[in-house]
Short mmCIF file of C-alpha atoms and ligand atoms in Angstrom, two decimals:
data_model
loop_
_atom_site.label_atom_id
_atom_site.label_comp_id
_atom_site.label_asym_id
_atom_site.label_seq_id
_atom_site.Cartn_x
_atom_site.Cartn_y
_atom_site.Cartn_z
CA UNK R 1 -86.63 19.84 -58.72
CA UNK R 2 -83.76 22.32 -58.38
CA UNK R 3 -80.96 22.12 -61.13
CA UNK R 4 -77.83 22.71 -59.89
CA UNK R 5 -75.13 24.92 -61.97
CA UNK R 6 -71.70 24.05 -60.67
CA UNK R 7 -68.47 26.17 -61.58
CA UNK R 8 -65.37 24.33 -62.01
CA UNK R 9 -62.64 27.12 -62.10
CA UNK R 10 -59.75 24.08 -62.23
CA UNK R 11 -56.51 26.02 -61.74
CA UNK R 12 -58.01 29.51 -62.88
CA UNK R 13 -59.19 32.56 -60.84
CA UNK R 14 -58.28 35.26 -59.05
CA UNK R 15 -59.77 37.40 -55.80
CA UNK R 16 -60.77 39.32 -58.54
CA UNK R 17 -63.06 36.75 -60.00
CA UNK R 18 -64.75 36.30 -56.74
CA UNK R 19 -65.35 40.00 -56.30
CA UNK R 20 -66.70 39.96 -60.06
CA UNK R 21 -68.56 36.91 -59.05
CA UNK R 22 -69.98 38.84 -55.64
CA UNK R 23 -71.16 41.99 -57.79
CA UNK R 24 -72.58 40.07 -60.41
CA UNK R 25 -74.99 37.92 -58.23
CA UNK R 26 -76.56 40.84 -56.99
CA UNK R 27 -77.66 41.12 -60.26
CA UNK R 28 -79.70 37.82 -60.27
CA UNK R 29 -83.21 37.90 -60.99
CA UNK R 30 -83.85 36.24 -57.78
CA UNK R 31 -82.60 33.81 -54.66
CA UNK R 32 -83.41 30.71 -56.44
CA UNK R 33 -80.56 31.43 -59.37
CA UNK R 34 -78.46 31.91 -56.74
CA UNK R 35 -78.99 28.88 -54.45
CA UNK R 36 -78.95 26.64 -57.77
CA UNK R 37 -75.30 27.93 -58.08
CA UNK R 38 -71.99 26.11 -56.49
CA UNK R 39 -68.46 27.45 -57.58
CA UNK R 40 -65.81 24.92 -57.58
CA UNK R 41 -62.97 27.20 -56.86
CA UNK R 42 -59.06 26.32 -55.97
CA UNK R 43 -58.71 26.67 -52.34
CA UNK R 44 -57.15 29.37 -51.52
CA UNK R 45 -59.95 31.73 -52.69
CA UNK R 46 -62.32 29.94 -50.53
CA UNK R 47 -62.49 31.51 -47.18
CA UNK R 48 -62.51 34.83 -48.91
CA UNK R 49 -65.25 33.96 -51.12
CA UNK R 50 -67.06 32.84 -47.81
CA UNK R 51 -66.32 35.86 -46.47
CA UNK R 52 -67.45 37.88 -48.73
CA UNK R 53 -71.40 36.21 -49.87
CA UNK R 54 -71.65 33.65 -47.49
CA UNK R 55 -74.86 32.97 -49.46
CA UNK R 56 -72.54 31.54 -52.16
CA UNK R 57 -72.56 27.56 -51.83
CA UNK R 58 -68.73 26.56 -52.20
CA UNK R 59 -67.33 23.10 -53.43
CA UNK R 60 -63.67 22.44 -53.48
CA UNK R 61 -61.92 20.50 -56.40
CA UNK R 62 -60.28 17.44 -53.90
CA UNK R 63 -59.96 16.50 -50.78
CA UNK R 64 -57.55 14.36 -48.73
CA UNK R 65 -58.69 11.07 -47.48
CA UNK R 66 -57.61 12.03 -43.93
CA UNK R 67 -60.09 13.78 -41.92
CA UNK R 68 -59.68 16.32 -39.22
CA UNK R 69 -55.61 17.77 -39.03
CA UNK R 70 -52.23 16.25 -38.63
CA UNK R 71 -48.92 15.39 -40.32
CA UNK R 72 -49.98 15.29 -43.84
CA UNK R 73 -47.85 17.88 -45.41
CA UNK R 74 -49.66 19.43 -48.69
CA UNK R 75 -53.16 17.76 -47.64
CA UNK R 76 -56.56 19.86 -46.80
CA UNK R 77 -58.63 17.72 -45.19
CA UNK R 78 -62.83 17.55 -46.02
CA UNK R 79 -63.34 19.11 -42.36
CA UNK R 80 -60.68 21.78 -43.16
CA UNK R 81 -63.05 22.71 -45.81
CA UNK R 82 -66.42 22.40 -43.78
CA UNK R 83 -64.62 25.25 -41.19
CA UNK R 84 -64.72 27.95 -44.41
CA UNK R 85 -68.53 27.23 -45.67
CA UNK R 86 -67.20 24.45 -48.14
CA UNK R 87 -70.46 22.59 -48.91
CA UNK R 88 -69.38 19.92 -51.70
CA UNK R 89 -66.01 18.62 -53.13
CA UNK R 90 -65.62 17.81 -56.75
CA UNK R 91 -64.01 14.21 -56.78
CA UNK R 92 -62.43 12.12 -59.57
CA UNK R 93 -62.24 14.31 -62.18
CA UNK R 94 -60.62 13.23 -65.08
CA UNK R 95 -57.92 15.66 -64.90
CA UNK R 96 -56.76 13.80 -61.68
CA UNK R 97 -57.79 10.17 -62.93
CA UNK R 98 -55.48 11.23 -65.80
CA UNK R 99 -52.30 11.91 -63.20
CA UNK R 100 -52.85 8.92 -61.46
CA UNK R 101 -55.84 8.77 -59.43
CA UNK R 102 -56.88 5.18 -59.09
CA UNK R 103 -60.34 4.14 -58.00
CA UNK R 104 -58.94 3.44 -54.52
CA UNK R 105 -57.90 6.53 -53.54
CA UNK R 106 -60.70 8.16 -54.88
CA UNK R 107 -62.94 5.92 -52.89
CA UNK R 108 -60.64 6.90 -49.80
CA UNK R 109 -61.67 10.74 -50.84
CA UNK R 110 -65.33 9.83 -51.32
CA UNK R 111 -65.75 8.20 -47.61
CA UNK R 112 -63.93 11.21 -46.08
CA UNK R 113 -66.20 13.69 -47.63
CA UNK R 114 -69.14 11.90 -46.83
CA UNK R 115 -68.15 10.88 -43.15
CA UNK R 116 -67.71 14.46 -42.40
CA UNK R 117 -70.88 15.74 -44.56
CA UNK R 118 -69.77 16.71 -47.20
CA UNK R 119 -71.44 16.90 -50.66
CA UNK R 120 -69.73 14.81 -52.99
CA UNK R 121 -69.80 15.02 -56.69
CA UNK R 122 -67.89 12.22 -58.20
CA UNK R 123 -67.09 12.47 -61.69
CA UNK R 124 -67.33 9.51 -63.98
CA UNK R 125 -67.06 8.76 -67.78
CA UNK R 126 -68.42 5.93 -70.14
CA UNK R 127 -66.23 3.88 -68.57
CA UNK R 128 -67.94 4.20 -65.37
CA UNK R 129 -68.69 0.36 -64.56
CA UNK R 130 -65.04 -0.20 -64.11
CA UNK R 131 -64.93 3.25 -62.41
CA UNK R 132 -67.30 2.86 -59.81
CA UNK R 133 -65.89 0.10 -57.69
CA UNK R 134 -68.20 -2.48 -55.42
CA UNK R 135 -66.66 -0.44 -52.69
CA UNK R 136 -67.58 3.02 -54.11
CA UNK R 137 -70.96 1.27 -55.19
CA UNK R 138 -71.10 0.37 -51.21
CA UNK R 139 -70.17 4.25 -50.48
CA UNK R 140 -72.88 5.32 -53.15
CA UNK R 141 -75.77 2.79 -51.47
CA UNK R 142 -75.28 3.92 -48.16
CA UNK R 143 -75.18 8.00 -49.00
CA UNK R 144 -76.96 8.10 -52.32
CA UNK R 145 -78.07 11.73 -50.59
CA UNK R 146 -74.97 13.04 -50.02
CA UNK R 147 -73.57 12.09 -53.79
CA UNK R 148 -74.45 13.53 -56.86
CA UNK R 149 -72.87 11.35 -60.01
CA UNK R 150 -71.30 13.87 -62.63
CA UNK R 151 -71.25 12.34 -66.26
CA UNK R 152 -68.67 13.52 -68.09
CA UNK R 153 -67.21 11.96 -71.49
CA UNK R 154 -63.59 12.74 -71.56
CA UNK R 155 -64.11 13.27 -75.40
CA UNK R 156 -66.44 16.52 -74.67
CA UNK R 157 -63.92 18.41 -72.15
CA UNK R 158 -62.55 21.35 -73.34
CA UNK R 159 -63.12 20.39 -76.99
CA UNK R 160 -67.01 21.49 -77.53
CA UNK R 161 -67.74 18.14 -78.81
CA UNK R 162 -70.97 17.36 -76.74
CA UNK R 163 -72.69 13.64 -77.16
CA UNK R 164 -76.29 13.91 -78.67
CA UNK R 165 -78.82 14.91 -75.64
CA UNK R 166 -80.13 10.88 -75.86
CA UNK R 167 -76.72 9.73 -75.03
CA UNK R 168 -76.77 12.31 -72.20
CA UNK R 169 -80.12 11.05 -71.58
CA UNK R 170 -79.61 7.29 -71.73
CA UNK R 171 -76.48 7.62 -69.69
CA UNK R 172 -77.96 9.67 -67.30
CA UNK R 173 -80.98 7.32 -66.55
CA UNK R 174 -78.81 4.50 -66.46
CA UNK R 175 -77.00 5.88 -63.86
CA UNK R 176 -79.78 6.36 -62.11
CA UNK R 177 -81.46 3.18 -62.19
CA UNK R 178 -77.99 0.85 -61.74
CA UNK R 179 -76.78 3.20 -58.82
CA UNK R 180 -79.90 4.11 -57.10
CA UNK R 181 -78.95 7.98 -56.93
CA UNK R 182 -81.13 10.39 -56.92
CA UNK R 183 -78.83 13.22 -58.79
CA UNK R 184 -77.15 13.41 -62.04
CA UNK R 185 -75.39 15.62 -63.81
CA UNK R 186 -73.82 16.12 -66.83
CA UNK R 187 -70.29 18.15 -67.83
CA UNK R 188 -68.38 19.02 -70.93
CA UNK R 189 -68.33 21.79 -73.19
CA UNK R 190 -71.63 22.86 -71.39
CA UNK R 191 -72.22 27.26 -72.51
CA UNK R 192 -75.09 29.19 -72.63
CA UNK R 193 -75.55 27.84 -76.12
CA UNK R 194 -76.50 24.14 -74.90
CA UNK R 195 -77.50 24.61 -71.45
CA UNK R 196 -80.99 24.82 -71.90
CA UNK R 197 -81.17 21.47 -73.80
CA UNK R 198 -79.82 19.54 -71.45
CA UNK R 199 -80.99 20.78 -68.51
CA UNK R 200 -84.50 20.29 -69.94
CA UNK R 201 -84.00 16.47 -69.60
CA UNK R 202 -85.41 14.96 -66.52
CA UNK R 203 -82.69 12.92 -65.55
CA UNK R 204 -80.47 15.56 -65.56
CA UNK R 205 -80.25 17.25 -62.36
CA UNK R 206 -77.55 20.00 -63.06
CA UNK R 207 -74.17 20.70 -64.80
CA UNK R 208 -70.78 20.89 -64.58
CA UNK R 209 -69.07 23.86 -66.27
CA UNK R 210 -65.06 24.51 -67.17
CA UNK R 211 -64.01 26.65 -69.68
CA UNK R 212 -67.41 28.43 -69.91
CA UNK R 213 -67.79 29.31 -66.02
CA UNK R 214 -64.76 31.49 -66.47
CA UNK R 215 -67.28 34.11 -67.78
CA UNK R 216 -69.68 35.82 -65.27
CA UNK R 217 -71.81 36.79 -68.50
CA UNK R 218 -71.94 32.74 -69.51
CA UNK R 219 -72.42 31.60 -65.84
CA UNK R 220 -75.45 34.32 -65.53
CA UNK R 221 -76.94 32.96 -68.81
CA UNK R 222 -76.49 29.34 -67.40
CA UNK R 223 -78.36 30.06 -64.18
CA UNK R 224 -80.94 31.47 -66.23
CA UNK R 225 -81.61 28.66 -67.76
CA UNK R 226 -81.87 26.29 -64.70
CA UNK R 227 -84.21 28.68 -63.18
CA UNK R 228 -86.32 28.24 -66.56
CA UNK R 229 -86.00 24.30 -65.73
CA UNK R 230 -86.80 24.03 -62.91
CA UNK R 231 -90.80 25.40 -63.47
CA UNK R 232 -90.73 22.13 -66.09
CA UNK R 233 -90.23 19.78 -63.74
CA UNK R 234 -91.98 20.98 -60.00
C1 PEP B 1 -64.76 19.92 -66.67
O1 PEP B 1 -63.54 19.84 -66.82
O2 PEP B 1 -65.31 19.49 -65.64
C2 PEP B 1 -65.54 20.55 -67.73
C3 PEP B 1 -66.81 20.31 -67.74
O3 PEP B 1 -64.84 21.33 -68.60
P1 PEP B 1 -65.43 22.11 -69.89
O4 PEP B 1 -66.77 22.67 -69.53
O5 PEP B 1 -64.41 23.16 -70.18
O6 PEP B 1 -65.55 21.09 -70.98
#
């Protein structure tokens, strides 16, 4: 089983850190470190980044729930993002939740990414029963391929206060089980200190990084370690 190592840059970046990004993977031990990486990057670097390693797989950080083009001033829409290599879209984060996201909209987000193909990866907390919605649960049933769950405690982002690896573990299976999804991941305050440990753990399919993916160095050491993981579990 691959484990995926996916960048969240949140409002950070620069062409720069793409072309630092670009150089740096062709220092990779091999393809497989390189396919189990997505960067999460704001949008506007995205076509270049395409451009310039179209072997890198892309996610965006939203989407709009209106799909092809129109009159939606502001709005990119998941097939917008499909057209530049865009591969999955990081939804309900708590960053948005936190400004007013409700479980509606993000639901409206979740079927236009996955009516256009999208790989979604919806971000939920310990509160996820209230969070995931019959209607998302619906969503989740019907594409439990093209959804990966994201468990992240608010508590552990950006502060380096992680859970102990059996909370990550006993959410993480519970997930599983209740949702019938075949991927889960875990984010917050994951470095090249931790990463190993917790992408040991069966039920964890990959991570989400913030703060830490800032760093080609950390994001290198990360990938390193998934590659390591992934001979423990195929
Ligand atoms: C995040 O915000 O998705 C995240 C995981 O952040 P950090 O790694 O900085 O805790």
């Amino acid at each position: 089983m691959s484990k995926l190592v996916v960048c969240n840059w949140k409002m950070n970046g620069s062409i720069q850190l793409v072309d630092s990004c670009v150089s740096a993977m062709a220092y990779l031990p091999n393809d497989v470190a390189l396919r189990n990486l997505v960067i999460a990057m704001p949008d506007i670097f995205l076509a270049y980044a395409n451009s310039m390693e179209p072997r890198f797989k892309l996610a965006a950080q939203d989407c709009s729930v209106y799909g092809g083009s129109g009159a939606h001033t502001g709005e990119v829409s998941a097939d917008m993002l499909m057209g530049v290599g865009v591969k999955y879209v990081i939804l309900g984060h708590s960053e948005r939740r936190s400004r007013g996201e409700d479980t509606e909209l993000i639901h409206a987000k979740l079927a236009s990414a996955v009516r256009c193909g999208i790989t979604a990866i919806l971000c939920v907390s310990d509160d996820y029963e209230s969070q995931i919605t019959e209607q998302i649960e619906g969503l989740l049933q019907a594409h439990h391929d093209d959804v990966i769950l994201a468990y992240e405690p608010v508590s552990a982002i950006g502060t380096g206060r992680l859970p102990g690896v059996g909370d990550i573990q006993r959410v993480a299976a519970c997930l599983r089980r209740r949702y019938v999804i075949s991927k889960v991941m875990y984010g917050g305050s994951v470095t090249s200190a931790n990463a190993l440990n917790i992408l040991k753990m069966d039920e964890i399919s990959g991570v989400l990084v913030g703060g830490a993916s800032l760093k080609v160095d950390e994001v290198s050491a990360i990938l390193a370690a998934a590659s390591q993981c992934m001979s423990y579990s195929t």
